[in-house]
mmCIF file of C-alpha atoms in Angstrom:
data_model
loop_
_atom_site.group_PDB
_atom_site.id
_atom_site.type_symbol
_atom_site.label_atom_id
_atom_site.label_comp_id
_atom_site.label_asym_id
_atom_site.label_seq_id
_atom_site.Cartn_x
_atom_site.Cartn_y
_atom_site.Cartn_z
ATOM 1 C CA MET A 1417 40.695 -44.802 -37.881
ATOM 2 C CA PRO A 1418 42.645 -41.974 -36.184
ATOM 3 C CA TRP A 1419 41.645 -41.284 -32.602
ATOM 4 C CA SER A 1420 41.389 -37.686 -31.509
ATOM 5 C CA ASP A 1421 42.599 -36.517 -28.115
ATOM 6 C CA PRO A 1422 39.668 -34.992 -26.170
ATOM 7 C CA CYS A 1423 42.184 -33.015 -24.140
ATOM 8 C CA ASP A 1424 43.091 -31.022 -27.252
ATOM 9 C CA VAL A 1425 39.760 -29.202 -26.907
ATOM 10 C CA PRO A 1426 40.284 -25.479 -26.089
ATOM 11 C CA GLY A 1427 39.597 -24.678 -22.468
ATOM 12 C CA THR A 1428 41.088 -27.937 -21.146
ATOM 13 C CA LEU A 1429 43.850 -27.410 -18.606
ATOM 14 C CA ARG A 1430 47.048 -29.207 -19.599
ATOM 15 C CA LEU A 1431 50.437 -28.388 -18.104
ATOM 16 C CA LEU A 1432 52.302 -31.532 -19.168
ATOM 17 C CA THR A 1433 52.206 -32.915 -22.700
ATOM 18 C CA PRO A 1434 51.897 -36.646 -23.427
ATOM 19 C CA GLN A 1435 55.635 -36.523 -24.185
ATOM 20 C CA GLY A 1436 56.368 -35.247 -20.674
ATOM 21 C CA GLU A 1437 57.148 -31.649 -21.539
ATOM 22 C CA ARG A 1438 55.894 -28.702 -19.531
ATOM 23 C CA VAL A 1439 53.544 -26.476 -21.508
ATOM 24 C CA ALA A 1440 51.769 -23.153 -20.908
ATOM 25 C CA PRO A 1441 48.014 -23.422 -20.297
ATOM 26 C CA ASP A 1442 45.570 -22.860 -23.104
ATOM 27 C CA PRO A 1443 44.476 -19.172 -23.077
ATOM 28 C CA ALA A 1444 40.837 -20.284 -22.916
ATOM 29 C CA VAL A 1445 41.346 -21.867 -19.464
ATOM 30 C CA PRO A 1446 39.951 -19.550 -16.762
ATOM 31 C CA ASN A 1447 42.770 -18.482 -14.410
ATOM 32 C CA GLY A 1448 45.122 -20.652 -16.402
ATOM 33 C CA GLU A 1449 48.247 -18.717 -15.493
ATOM 34 C CA ALA A 1450 47.413 -18.875 -11.778
ATOM 35 C CA LEU A 1451 46.891 -22.624 -12.028
ATOM 36 C CA ALA A 1452 50.214 -23.022 -13.831
ATOM 37 C CA SER A 1453 51.940 -20.981 -11.140
ATOM 38 C CA LEU A 1454 50.466 -23.208 -8.456
ATOM 39 C CA ALA A 1455 51.695 -26.352 -10.202
ATOM 40 C CA ALA A 1456 55.130 -24.763 -10.519
ATOM 41 C CA THR A 1457 55.416 -24.704 -6.714
ATOM 42 C CA LEU A 1458 55.688 -28.499 -6.699
ATOM 43 C CA ASP A 1459 59.359 -29.129 -6.002
ATOM 44 C CA ALA A 1460 61.443 -32.103 -7.103
ATOM 45 C CA GLU A 1461 60.840 -34.040 -3.882
ATOM 46 C CA ARG A 1462 57.070 -33.657 -4.162
ATOM 47 C CA LEU A 1463 57.032 -34.636 -7.825
ATOM 48 C CA LEU A 1464 59.110 -37.730 -7.111
ATOM 49 C CA ALA A 1465 56.694 -38.625 -4.301
ATOM 50 C CA MET A 1466 53.800 -38.310 -6.745
ATOM 51 C CA TYR A 1467 55.591 -40.573 -9.220
ATOM 52 C CA ALA A 1468 56.236 -43.141 -6.503
ATOM 53 C CA ASP A 1469 52.589 -43.036 -5.416
ATOM 54 C CA MET A 1470 51.413 -43.523 -8.994
ATOM 55 C CA SER A 1471 53.810 -46.433 -9.501
ATOM 56 C CA LEU A 1472 52.828 -48.135 -6.239
ATOM 57 C CA THR A 1473 49.141 -47.712 -7.037
ATOM 58 C CA ARG A 1474 49.584 -49.397 -10.393
ATOM 59 C CA ALA A 1475 51.594 -52.230 -8.858
ATOM 60 C CA PHE A 1476 48.904 -52.782 -6.239
ATOM 61 C CA ASP A 1477 46.167 -52.655 -8.867
ATOM 62 C CA ARG A 1478 47.995 -55.183 -11.010
ATOM 63 C CA GLU A 1479 48.432 -57.515 -8.042
ATOM 64 C CA ALA A 1480 44.772 -57.238 -7.025
ATOM 65 C CA THR A 1481 43.746 -58.040 -10.598
ATOM 66 C CA SER A 1482 45.938 -61.134 -10.524
ATOM 67 C CA LEU A 1483 44.460 -62.185 -7.191
ATOM 68 C CA GLN A 1484 40.969 -61.996 -8.670
ATOM 69 C CA ARG A 1485 42.017 -64.043 -11.696
ATOM 70 C CA GLN A 1486 43.368 -66.680 -9.315
ATOM 71 C CA GLY A 1487 40.091 -66.849 -7.408
ATOM 72 C CA GLU A 1488 41.256 -64.998 -4.299
ATOM 73 C CA LEU A 1489 38.873 -62.059 -4.861
ATOM 74 C CA GLY A 1490 35.300 -62.108 -6.080
ATOM 75 C CA LEU A 1491 35.697 -58.948 -8.156
ATOM 76 C CA TRP A 1492 38.168 -56.144 -8.772
ATOM 77 C CA PRO A 1493 37.671 -52.688 -10.354
ATOM 78 C CA GLU A 1494 40.921 -51.754 -12.083
ATOM 79 C CA SER A 1495 42.301 -48.214 -11.872
ATOM 80 C CA ARG A 1496 45.075 -48.553 -14.486
ATOM 81 C CA GLY A 1497 45.401 -45.337 -16.487
ATOM 82 C CA GLN A 1498 43.738 -43.103 -13.883
ATOM 83 C CA GLU A 1499 46.733 -42.674 -11.576
ATOM 84 C CA ALA A 1500 47.412 -39.034 -12.453
ATOM 85 C CA ALA A 1501 43.827 -37.973 -11.773
ATOM 86 C CA GLN A 1502 43.818 -39.732 -8.418
ATOM 87 C CA ILE A 1503 47.321 -38.982 -7.153
ATOM 88 C CA GLY A 1504 47.349 -35.396 -8.386
ATOM 89 C CA SER A 1505 44.021 -34.581 -6.749
ATOM 90 C CA ALA A 1506 44.821 -36.474 -3.548
ATOM 91 C CA HIS A 1507 48.074 -34.581 -3.061
ATOM 92 C CA ALA A 1508 46.000 -31.383 -2.947
ATOM 93 C CA LEU A 1509 44.044 -32.581 0.101
ATOM 94 C CA ALA A 1510 44.706 -31.344 3.623
ATOM 95 C CA PRO A 1511 44.586 -33.773 6.570
ATOM 96 C CA ARG A 1512 41.199 -32.471 7.794
ATOM 97 C CA ASP A 1513 39.553 -32.692 4.375
ATOM 98 C CA TYR A 1514 37.199 -35.624 3.884
ATOM 99 C CA VAL A 1515 36.992 -38.008 0.921
ATOM 100 C CA PHE A 1516 33.918 -39.823 -0.391
ATOM 101 C CA PRO A 1517 35.199 -42.293 -3.016
ATOM 102 C CA SER A 1518 33.242 -44.549 -5.341
ATOM 103 C CA TYR A 1519 34.981 -47.938 -5.706
ATOM 104 C CA ARG A 1520 38.035 -47.313 -7.913
ATOM 105 C CA GLU A 1521 39.966 -44.709 -5.912
ATOM 106 C CA HIS A 1522 42.810 -46.993 -4.840
ATOM 107 C CA GLY A 1523 45.403 -44.259 -5.433
ATOM 108 C CA VAL A 1524 43.524 -41.745 -3.302
ATOM 109 C CA ALA A 1525 43.314 -44.297 -0.486
ATOM 110 C CA HIS A 1526 47.068 -44.828 -0.709
ATOM 111 C CA VAL A 1527 47.851 -41.104 -0.503
ATOM 112 C CA ARG A 1528 45.487 -40.709 2.459
ATOM 113 C CA GLY A 1529 47.592 -43.261 4.311
ATOM 114 C CA LEU A 1530 45.091 -46.115 4.264
ATOM 115 C CA PRO A 1531 46.948 -49.435 3.864
ATOM 116 C CA VAL A 1532 45.605 -50.456 0.463
ATOM 117 C CA ARG A 1533 45.468 -54.115 1.439
ATOM 118 C CA GLU A 1534 42.446 -53.168 3.564
ATOM 119 C CA LEU A 1535 40.562 -52.425 0.334
ATOM 120 C CA LEU A 1536 40.511 -56.168 -0.322
ATOM 121 C CA HIS A 1537 38.108 -57.075 2.492
ATOM 122 C CA LEU A 1538 35.131 -55.867 0.477
ATOM 123 C CA PHE A 1539 36.189 -57.592 -2.732
ATOM 124 C CA ARG A 1540 37.051 -60.860 -1.002
ATOM 125 C CA GLY A 1541 33.609 -60.748 0.570
ATOM 126 C CA THR A 1542 34.761 -60.977 4.152
ATOM 127 C CA GLN A 1543 33.288 -57.611 5.213
ATOM 128 C CA HIS A 1544 30.807 -55.054 3.957
ATOM 129 C CA GLY A 1545 33.375 -52.284 4.348
ATOM 130 C CA GLY A 1546 36.851 -53.162 5.460
ATOM 131 C CA TRP A 1547 38.306 -50.160 7.219
ATOM 132 C CA ASP A 1548 37.521 -47.419 9.726
ATOM 133 C CA PRO A 1549 37.036 -44.165 7.740
ATOM 134 C CA ALA A 1550 37.890 -41.874 10.658
ATOM 135 C CA PRO A 1551 41.699 -42.166 10.929
ATOM 136 C CA HIS A 1552 42.274 -41.173 7.307
ATOM 137 C CA ASN A 1553 39.085 -39.205 6.542
ATOM 138 C CA PHE A 1554 38.526 -41.661 3.714
ATOM 139 C CA HIS A 1555 34.996 -43.035 3.582
ATOM 140 C CA LEU A 1556 34.088 -46.599 2.680
ATOM 141 C CA TYR A 1557 33.738 -47.525 -0.985
ATOM 142 C CA THR A 1558 30.245 -47.183 -2.443
ATOM 143 C CA LEU A 1559 29.189 -49.677 -5.105
ATOM 144 C CA VAL A 1560 25.870 -47.959 -5.849
ATOM 145 C CA ILE A 1561 26.638 -45.555 -8.674
ATOM 146 C CA GLY A 1562 26.593 -41.915 -7.603
ATOM 147 C CA SER A 1563 24.779 -42.288 -4.277
ATOM 148 C CA HIS A 1564 27.825 -41.215 -2.254
ATOM 149 C CA THR A 1565 27.806 -37.745 -3.838
ATOM 150 C CA LEU A 1566 24.700 -37.045 -1.775
ATOM 151 C CA HIS A 1567 26.534 -38.248 1.331
ATOM 152 C CA ALA A 1568 29.439 -35.959 0.450
ATOM 153 C CA THR A 1569 27.210 -32.945 0.000
ATOM 154 C CA GLY A 1570 25.399 -33.653 3.249
ATOM 155 C CA TYR A 1571 28.699 -34.036 5.077
ATOM 156 C CA ALA A 1572 29.925 -30.762 3.562
ATOM 157 C CA MET A 1573 26.768 -29.003 4.714
ATOM 158 C CA GLY A 1574 27.511 -30.331 8.206
ATOM 159 C CA ILE A 1575 31.036 -28.914 8.073
ATOM 160 C CA GLN A 1576 29.564 -25.621 7.000
ATOM 161 C CA ARG A 1577 27.132 -25.585 9.914
ATOM 162 C CA ASP A 1578 29.913 -26.523 12.328
ATOM 163 C CA GLY A 1579 31.644 -23.298 11.305
ATOM 164 C CA ASP A 1580 34.642 -25.094 9.810
ATOM 165 C CA VAL A 1581 34.767 -23.033 6.608
ATOM 166 C CA GLY A 1582 35.684 -19.457 5.905
ATOM 167 C CA THR A 1583 37.322 -18.739 9.265
ATOM 168 C CA GLY A 1584 40.705 -17.968 7.723
ATOM 169 C CA ASP A 1585 42.303 -20.471 10.093
ATOM 170 C CA PRO A 1586 44.028 -23.156 7.985
ATOM 171 C CA ALA A 1587 44.035 -25.478 10.986
ATOM 172 C CA ARG A 1588 40.240 -25.325 11.139
ATOM 173 C CA ASP A 1589 38.876 -24.723 7.645
ATOM 174 C CA ARG A 1590 38.266 -27.893 5.680
ATOM 175 C CA ALA A 1591 36.507 -29.257 2.622
ATOM 176 C CA VAL A 1592 35.003 -32.418 1.135
ATOM 177 C CA ILE A 1593 35.814 -34.095 -2.168
ATOM 178 C CA THR A 1594 33.803 -36.806 -3.877
ATOM 179 C CA TYR A 1595 34.976 -38.978 -6.763
ATOM 180 C CA PHE A 1596 32.770 -40.525 -9.421
ATOM 181 C CA GLY A 1597 32.878 -41.551 -13.051
ATOM 182 C CA ASP A 1598 31.379 -40.215 -16.244
ATOM 183 C CA GLY A 1599 28.511 -42.680 -16.115
ATOM 184 C CA ALA A 1600 27.493 -41.457 -12.675
ATOM 185 C CA THR A 1601 26.769 -37.988 -14.035
ATOM 186 C CA ALA A 1602 23.647 -39.453 -15.651
ATOM 187 C CA GLN A 1603 22.344 -40.652 -12.277
ATOM 188 C CA GLY A 1604 19.724 -38.695 -10.403
ATOM 189 C CA ASP A 1605 21.707 -38.779 -7.155
ATOM 190 C CA VAL A 1606 24.613 -36.850 -8.669
ATOM 191 C CA ASN A 1607 22.320 -34.208 -10.092
ATOM 192 C CA GLU A 1608 20.487 -33.864 -6.774
ATOM 193 C CA ALA A 1609 23.823 -33.534 -4.976
ATOM 194 C CA LEU A 1610 24.794 -30.716 -7.332
ATOM 195 C CA VAL A 1611 21.495 -28.930 -6.669
ATOM 196 C CA PHE A 1612 21.965 -29.061 -2.901
ATOM 197 C CA ALA A 1613 25.635 -28.121 -3.090
ATOM 198 C CA ALA A 1614 24.948 -25.128 -5.317
ATOM 199 C CA THR A 1615 21.979 -23.785 -3.369
ATOM 200 C CA THR A 1616 23.620 -24.215 0.045
ATOM 201 C CA ASN A 1617 27.101 -23.132 -1.071
ATOM 202 C CA ALA A 1618 28.467 -26.370 0.388
ATOM 203 C CA PRO A 1619 32.262 -26.780 0.618
ATOM 204 C CA VAL A 1620 32.478 -29.798 -1.696
ATOM 205 C CA VAL A 1621 34.499 -30.601 -4.813
ATOM 206 C CA PHE A 1622 32.890 -32.892 -7.392
ATOM 207 C CA PHE A 1623 35.751 -34.765 -9.071
ATOM 208 C CA CYS A 1624 34.518 -36.591 -12.167
ATOM 209 C CA GLN A 1625 36.985 -39.047 -13.695
ATOM 210 C CA ASN A 1626 35.763 -39.235 -17.272
ATOM 211 C CA ASN A 1627 37.485 -42.455 -18.283
ATOM 212 C CA GLN A 1628 35.472 -42.539 -21.558
ATOM 213 C CA TRP A 1629 33.426 -45.646 -20.776
ATOM 214 C CA ALA A 1630 30.501 -46.380 -18.445
ATOM 215 C CA ILE A 1631 31.064 -50.136 -18.665
ATOM 216 C CA SER A 1632 30.324 -50.568 -22.411
ATOM 217 C CA ALA A 1633 28.632 -47.196 -23.032
ATOM 218 C CA PRO A 1634 31.033 -44.583 -24.467
ATOM 219 C CA SER A 1635 30.928 -41.049 -23.123
ATOM 220 C CA THR A 1636 29.629 -39.895 -26.509
ATOM 221 C CA VAL A 1637 26.247 -41.490 -25.804
ATOM 222 C CA GLN A 1638 26.146 -40.356 -22.174
ATOM 223 C CA SER A 1639 25.944 -36.639 -22.849
ATOM 224 C CA ALA A 1640 25.358 -34.337 -25.804
ATOM 225 C CA VAL A 1641 27.733 -31.746 -24.320
ATOM 226 C CA PRO A 1642 31.094 -32.005 -22.534
ATOM 227 C CA LEU A 1643 30.503 -33.243 -18.988
ATOM 228 C CA VAL A 1644 32.139 -30.138 -17.558
ATOM 229 C CA GLU A 1645 29.089 -28.187 -18.706
ATOM 230 C CA ARG A 1646 26.908 -30.169 -16.300
ATOM 231 C CA GLY A 1647 28.357 -28.223 -13.391
ATOM 232 C CA GLY A 1648 27.661 -24.869 -15.006
ATOM 233 C CA GLY A 1649 24.046 -25.827 -15.496
ATOM 234 C CA PHE A 1650 23.656 -26.031 -11.733
ATOM 235 C CA GLY A 1651 25.532 -22.816 -11.100
ATOM 236 C CA VAL A 1652 28.660 -24.638 -9.949
ATOM 237 C CA PRO A 1653 31.987 -23.233 -11.251
ATOM 238 C CA SER A 1654 33.610 -25.904 -13.380
ATOM 239 C CA ILE A 1655 36.898 -26.751 -15.044
ATOM 240 C CA ARG A 1656 38.021 -29.419 -17.508
ATOM 241 C CA VAL A 1657 41.507 -30.853 -17.056
ATOM 242 C CA ASP A 1658 43.727 -33.414 -18.781
ATOM 243 C CA GLY A 1659 43.235 -36.274 -16.339
ATOM 244 C CA ASN A 1660 46.498 -37.960 -17.403
ATOM 245 C CA ASP A 1661 48.436 -34.838 -16.427
ATOM 246 C CA VAL A 1662 49.247 -34.993 -12.729
ATOM 247 C CA LEU A 1663 50.275 -31.329 -12.618
ATOM 248 C CA ALA A 1664 46.956 -30.116 -14.015
ATOM 249 C CA CYS A 1665 44.970 -32.394 -11.711
ATOM 250 C CA TYR A 1666 46.878 -31.134 -8.694
ATOM 251 C CA ALA A 1667 46.505 -27.449 -9.570
ATOM 252 C CA ALA A 1668 42.794 -27.625 -10.387
ATOM 253 C CA THR A 1669 41.947 -29.609 -7.250
ATOM 254 C CA ALA A 1670 44.089 -27.502 -4.925
ATOM 255 C CA THR A 1671 42.383 -24.365 -6.210
ATOM 256 C CA ALA A 1672 38.908 -25.872 -5.847
ATOM 257 C CA LEU A 1673 39.622 -27.095 -2.312
ATOM 258 C CA GLN A 1674 41.011 -23.722 -1.272
ATOM 259 C CA ARG A 1675 37.879 -22.117 -2.620
ATOM 260 C CA ALA A 1676 35.689 -24.517 -0.650
ATOM 261 C CA ARG A 1677 37.643 -23.986 2.579
ATOM 262 C CA ARG A 1678 37.220 -20.220 2.176
ATOM 263 C CA GLY A 1679 33.466 -20.731 2.149
ATOM 264 C CA GLU A 1680 33.050 -19.872 -1.527
ATOM 265 C CA GLY A 1681 31.164 -23.048 -2.398
ATOM 266 C CA PRO A 1682 31.402 -26.104 -4.642
ATOM 267 C CA THR A 1683 33.434 -26.757 -7.786
ATOM 268 C CA PHE A 1684 32.998 -29.378 -10.510
ATOM 269 C CA ILE A 1685 36.142 -30.853 -12.088
ATOM 270 C CA GLU A 1686 36.042 -33.061 -15.177
ATOM 271 C CA ALA A 1687 39.320 -34.982 -15.402
ATOM 272 C CA VAL A 1688 39.505 -36.431 -18.898
ATOM 273 C CA THR A 1689 41.354 -39.729 -18.633
ATOM 274 C CA TYR A 1690 41.061 -43.305 -19.908
ATOM 275 C CA ARG A 1691 40.274 -46.604 -18.270
ATOM 276 C CA MET A 1692 43.088 -48.719 -19.719
ATOM 277 C CA GLY A 1693 41.740 -51.959 -18.299
ATOM 278 C CA ALA A 1694 38.290 -53.439 -17.899
ATOM 279 C CA HIS A 1695 35.455 -51.826 -15.954
ATOM 280 C CA THR A 1696 35.828 -54.692 -13.507
ATOM 281 C CA THR A 1697 37.265 -58.153 -13.804
ATOM 282 C CA SER A 1698 33.789 -59.394 -14.799
ATOM 283 C CA ASP A 1699 33.964 -57.242 -17.928
ATOM 284 C CA ASP A 1700 35.525 -57.905 -21.356
ATOM 285 C CA PRO A 1701 36.311 -54.567 -23.064
ATOM 286 C CA THR A 1702 37.409 -56.314 -26.268
ATOM 287 C CA ARG A 1703 33.711 -56.839 -26.960
ATOM 288 C CA TYR A 1704 32.990 -53.142 -27.344
ATOM 289 C CA ARG A 1705 36.134 -51.113 -28.046
ATOM 290 C CA MET A 1706 38.902 -51.132 -30.617
ATOM 291 C CA ARG A 1707 42.518 -52.102 -30.090
ATOM 292 C CA GLU A 1708 43.567 -48.925 -31.934
ATOM 293 C CA GLU A 1709 41.803 -46.843 -29.297
ATOM 294 C CA GLU A 1710 43.636 -48.605 -26.478
ATOM 295 C CA GLU A 1711 46.964 -48.120 -28.268
ATOM 296 C CA HIS A 1712 46.180 -44.428 -28.762
ATOM 297 C CA TRP A 1713 45.632 -43.936 -25.052
ATOM 298 C CA GLY A 1714 48.537 -46.180 -24.173
ATOM 299 C CA GLN A 1715 50.763 -43.508 -25.702
ATOM 300 C CA ARG A 1716 49.308 -41.081 -23.157
ATOM 301 C CA ASP A 1717 50.108 -43.200 -20.119
ATOM 302 C CA PRO A 1718 50.142 -40.863 -17.090
ATOM 303 C CA ILE A 1719 53.032 -42.618 -15.362
ATOM 304 C CA ALA A 1720 55.261 -42.652 -18.435
ATOM 305 C CA ARG A 1721 54.429 -38.974 -18.942
ATOM 306 C CA LEU A 1722 55.603 -37.953 -15.484
ATOM 307 C CA ALA A 1723 58.624 -40.235 -15.700
ATOM 308 C CA ALA A 1724 59.721 -38.481 -18.890
ATOM 309 C CA LEU A 1725 59.500 -35.104 -17.155
ATOM 310 C CA LEU A 1726 61.406 -36.271 -14.103
ATOM 311 C CA ARG A 1727 64.121 -37.903 -16.220
ATOM 312 C CA ALA A 1728 64.511 -34.738 -18.283
ATOM 313 C CA GLU A 1729 64.785 -32.568 -15.157
ATOM 314 C CA GLY A 1730 67.243 -34.909 -13.430
ATOM 315 C CA VAL A 1731 64.840 -35.849 -10.640
ATOM 316 C CA LEU A 1732 64.439 -39.515 -11.542
ATOM 317 C CA ASP A 1733 67.466 -41.748 -12.180
ATOM 318 C CA ASP A 1734 68.036 -45.493 -12.282
ATOM 319 C CA GLU A 1735 68.804 -45.633 -8.566
ATOM 320 C CA ALA A 1736 65.532 -43.895 -7.605
ATOM 321 C CA GLN A 1737 63.616 -46.106 -10.008
ATOM 322 C CA ALA A 1738 65.162 -49.204 -8.445
ATOM 323 C CA ARG A 1739 64.068 -48.041 -4.968
ATOM 324 C CA ILE A 1740 60.503 -47.522 -6.158
ATOM 325 C CA ASP A 1741 60.471 -50.905 -7.900
ATOM 326 C CA ALA A 1742 61.702 -52.585 -4.717
ATOM 327 C CA GLU A 1743 59.034 -50.838 -2.664
ATOM 328 C CA ALA A 1744 56.395 -51.967 -5.156
ATOM 329 C CA ALA A 1745 57.602 -55.566 -4.947
ATOM 330 C CA GLU A 1746 57.469 -55.475 -1.152
ATOM 331 C CA LEU A 1747 53.991 -53.949 -1.238
ATOM 332 C CA THR A 1748 52.528 -56.522 -3.599
ATOM 333 C CA ALA A 1749 54.068 -59.463 -1.738
ATOM 334 C CA GLY A 1750 52.505 -58.200 1.477
ATOM 335 C CA VAL A 1751 49.159 -57.674 -0.215
ATOM 336 C CA ARG A 1752 49.079 -61.257 -1.498
ATOM 337 C CA THR A 1753 49.907 -62.717 1.905
ATOM 338 C CA TYR A 1754 47.372 -60.497 3.625
ATOM 339 C CA CYS A 1755 44.623 -61.324 1.134
ATOM 340 C CA ARG A 1756 45.017 -65.052 1.640
ATOM 341 C CA SER A 1757 44.882 -64.624 5.414
ATOM 342 C CA LEU A 1758 41.470 -62.955 5.383
ATOM 343 C CA THR A 1759 38.589 -64.941 6.847
ATOM 344 C CA PRO A 1760 34.965 -63.858 7.327
ATOM 345 C CA PRO A 1761 34.026 -62.490 10.745
ATOM 346 C CA ALA A 1762 31.142 -63.938 12.740
ATOM 347 C CA PRO A 1763 27.843 -63.104 10.954
ATOM 348 C CA GLU A 1764 26.538 -61.407 14.107
ATOM 349 C CA SER A 1765 29.272 -58.799 13.833
ATOM 350 C CA MET A 1766 27.087 -56.908 11.362
ATOM 351 C CA PHE A 1767 25.178 -55.619 14.384
ATOM 352 C CA ASP A 1768 28.280 -54.180 16.035
ATOM 353 C CA HIS A 1769 28.643 -51.024 13.973
ATOM 354 C CA VAL A 1770 25.081 -49.935 13.184
ATOM 355 C CA TYR A 1771 24.421 -47.768 16.233
ATOM 356 C CA ALA A 1772 26.753 -45.865 18.545
ATOM 357 C CA GLU A 1773 25.002 -47.307 21.608
ATOM 358 C CA PRO A 1774 23.204 -50.664 22.066
ATOM 359 C CA HIS A 1775 19.450 -50.679 22.585
ATOM 360 C CA GLN A 1776 16.688 -53.183 23.247
ATOM 361 C CA ARG A 1777 15.484 -53.593 19.672
ATOM 362 C CA LEU A 1778 18.995 -54.135 18.372
ATOM 363 C CA ASP A 1779 19.575 -56.804 21.019
ATOM 364 C CA ALA A 1780 16.322 -58.512 19.982
ATOM 365 C CA GLU A 1781 17.324 -58.514 16.318
ATOM 366 C CA ARG A 1782 20.747 -59.892 17.173
ATOM 367 C CA SER A 1783 19.165 -62.668 19.213
ATOM 368 C CA TRP A 1784 16.748 -63.552 16.411
ATOM 369 C CA PHE A 1785 19.583 -63.664 13.888
ATOM 370 C CA ARG A 1786 21.654 -65.885 16.191
ATOM 371 C CA ASP A 1787 18.758 -68.353 16.449
ATOM 372 C CA TYR A 1788 18.232 -68.205 12.678
ATOM 373 C CA GLN A 1789 21.875 -69.015 12.020
ATOM 374 C CA SER A 1790 21.844 -71.911 14.449
ATOM 375 C CA SER A 1791 18.785 -73.406 12.727
ATOM 376 C CA PHE A 1792 20.894 -74.506 9.730
ATOM 377 C CA LEU A 1793 22.469 -77.942 9.577
ATOM 378 C CA ASP A 1794 26.155 -77.967 10.343
ATOM 379 C CA ALA A 1795 27.596 -79.872 7.404
ATOM 380 C CA THR A 1796 31.041 -80.129 8.959
ATOM 381 C CA ALA A 1797 29.573 -81.846 11.997
ATOM 382 C CA GLY A 1798 27.568 -84.221 9.799
ATOM 383 C CA ARG A 1799 24.227 -83.255 11.360
#
């Protein structure tokens, strides 16, 4: 059966065709011309950087998937196919903006400067988190579907009350962005976050990566209307973009973040993309979707799309591609070595990061846990 392209729907922002050709925005897109003008400010150096980031993210994702298959990781959520949505939106962020990811935003982590190998702690089971969110304003991954959107909204309300929005000072004004999938839009937490964001005018961007599948449930059974209409129902301005088009993702997110920093409130973005791999490595998508569908979306690969544009405009040549490939090989080799070096910390370390200051009850709980741990037989000592 022929597969339709959901991005062909009027009102969806697309600035780069699947063949890698620049295109004018659909007239039905609100402020389409302004968004196209913003994307046009991306110069050759910035576009090549985006391409490199997308390529490195895919290489890392591929390596992490292999590590899981070889038993080095307990689980891995693949991001293959969603590089344009993540890299395009992440390039729109300012250093003081804050990110609340779900568990698949490996490309966003990379752009924020977090060494992606640190993402592996959680999936190797050596730590509950794996990195300090503060240096990169990139929060820990959240495995509970949608709950972090409430954290994002609350954090944005805090920024608002600190007076860090609407001052007109670009060094002070900042915003929050939260990433989630299409399935999360059916969760109560996401809907509650939208209510609070709308009624408090919180400076937060809701970035929904509609990758068409909530594990084995297609988006067609998740909502009777396009997901972008969810935002409008809460009074949140919303836009639908081609999530495999890095230019459209950048322009829509940059505009939404600027709006938030000005104190004009939240925005909902539906980035229509496709999860080319499995939901996680514990999933088998061949049980619920057709090969023809995967081939259809394979022809809309976001990396190939940008590569075609850069080749046509003389930005990407064989020498630049070789440099990126070499960087990817170095990255993945380092990731593999790092992963195999990870060992669990002492169990008591879980008490180290719960409170800013120690207190008597925490000390008592730590002591009890230490005694509990020591009550087990030590198999290595033969006792």
